[in-house]
Amino acid sequence: RTGQGLFVNTAETTTILFEVPIAPAALHLEPGWNIISLTTATLASDLPAGIAGVPWTLENGVMRSATVLEPRRGYWVYVIFPVDLALE
């Protein structure tokens, strides 16, 4: 429930995953380099016109271009004018 917390006491180290529904949103990006990450959505390479070139990500210590933006990864994108990136 919104506004409520939860305390869990266990005898051993435990991983607990919570799935929280997230309403569709948009990331507002300003001109210059922006670092973005997606929570659940996956975006294909058809990014808005304000994003120049391709997104970049760090993989095994090496920068590489990305054709698909995957959840829970960081990406650098260069923006030439303010743009809202819709997330579903």
Short mmCIF file of C-alpha atoms in Angstrom, two decimals:
data_model
loop_
_atom_site.label_atom_id
_atom_site.label_comp_id
_atom_site.label_asym_id
_atom_site.label_seq_id
_atom_site.Cartn_x
_atom_site.Cartn_y
_atom_site.Cartn_z
CA ARG A 1 0.00 0.00 0.00
CA THR A 2 1.15 3.50 -0.72
CA GLY A 3 2.84 5.16 2.23
CA GLN A 4 3.39 1.97 4.22
CA GLY A 5 6.68 0.26 4.99
CA LEU A 6 7.65 -3.31 5.74
CA PHE A 7 10.22 -4.79 8.13
CA VAL A 8 11.45 -8.34 7.56
CA ASN A 9 13.51 -10.20 10.16
CA THR A 10 15.19 -13.43 9.03
CA ALA A 11 17.67 -15.80 10.61
CA GLU A 12 19.88 -15.87 7.49
CA THR A 13 20.70 -13.66 4.53
CA THR A 14 17.65 -13.54 2.29
CA THR A 15 16.82 -11.83 -0.98
CA ILE A 16 13.30 -10.45 -1.22
CA LEU A 17 11.95 -9.15 -4.49
CA PHE A 18 9.00 -6.80 -4.61
CA GLU A 19 7.07 -6.15 -7.78
CA VAL A 20 5.53 -2.71 -7.74
CA PRO A 21 3.40 -1.62 -10.68
CA ILE A 22 4.68 1.59 -12.22
CA ALA A 23 2.39 3.87 -14.19
CA PRO A 24 3.52 4.87 -17.69
CA ALA A 25 5.86 7.81 -17.47
CA ALA A 26 8.28 9.91 -19.45
CA LEU A 27 11.87 10.92 -18.91
CA HIS A 28 12.52 14.59 -19.63
CA LEU A 29 15.95 14.95 -21.20
CA GLU A 30 17.85 18.22 -21.60
CA PRO A 31 20.44 19.05 -24.29
CA GLY A 32 23.84 17.44 -23.76
CA TRP A 33 24.76 14.03 -22.37
CA ASN A 34 22.10 12.34 -20.24
CA ILE A 35 22.40 9.02 -18.41
CA ILE A 36 19.18 7.05 -18.32
CA SER A 37 17.98 3.71 -17.06
CA LEU A 38 14.72 1.88 -17.57
CA THR A 39 12.88 0.04 -14.82
CA THR A 40 10.71 -2.44 -16.70
CA ALA A 41 10.30 -1.26 -20.29
CA THR A 42 12.51 -2.25 -23.22
CA LEU A 43 13.01 0.32 -25.96
CA ALA A 44 14.04 -0.44 -29.53
CA SER A 45 16.33 1.80 -31.52
CA ASP A 46 13.49 4.08 -32.72
CA LEU A 47 14.30 6.87 -30.26
CA PRO A 48 12.82 10.39 -30.53
CA ALA A 49 14.33 12.86 -33.00
CA GLY A 50 15.97 14.89 -30.21
CA ILE A 51 18.38 12.06 -29.42
CA ALA A 52 21.43 12.18 -31.68
CA GLY A 53 23.28 9.04 -32.68
CA VAL A 54 23.00 5.85 -30.68
CA PRO A 55 22.84 5.19 -26.92
CA TRP A 56 26.05 3.99 -25.28
CA THR A 57 26.46 1.54 -22.40
CA LEU A 58 29.32 0.09 -20.40
CA GLU A 59 29.74 -3.68 -20.72
CA ASN A 60 32.62 -5.54 -19.08
CA GLY A 61 34.55 -2.29 -18.77
CA VAL A 62 34.14 -1.38 -22.45
CA MET A 63 31.85 1.28 -23.94
CA ARG A 64 29.59 -0.10 -26.69
CA SER A 65 26.70 1.22 -28.73
CA ALA A 66 23.27 -0.20 -27.95
CA THR A 67 20.51 -1.02 -30.42
CA VAL A 68 18.01 -2.01 -27.71
CA LEU A 69 17.68 -0.38 -24.29
CA GLU A 70 17.16 -3.07 -21.66
CA PRO A 71 15.77 -2.64 -18.14
CA ARG A 72 18.20 -2.12 -15.24
CA ARG A 73 21.15 -0.99 -17.41
CA GLY A 74 22.58 2.50 -17.69
CA TYR A 75 22.80 4.30 -21.03
CA TRP A 76 24.36 7.55 -22.12
CA VAL A 77 22.40 9.44 -24.77
CA TYR A 78 23.27 12.75 -26.41
CA VAL A 79 20.30 15.09 -26.73
CA ILE A 80 20.31 18.04 -29.16
CA PHE A 81 17.09 19.69 -27.93
CA PRO A 82 14.77 19.02 -24.96
CA VAL A 83 12.79 15.82 -25.44
CA ASP A 84 10.44 13.61 -23.45
CA LEU A 85 11.21 9.90 -23.77
CA ALA A 86 7.95 7.98 -23.27
CA LEU A 87 8.16 4.83 -21.17
CA GLU A 88 5.49 2.15 -21.20
#
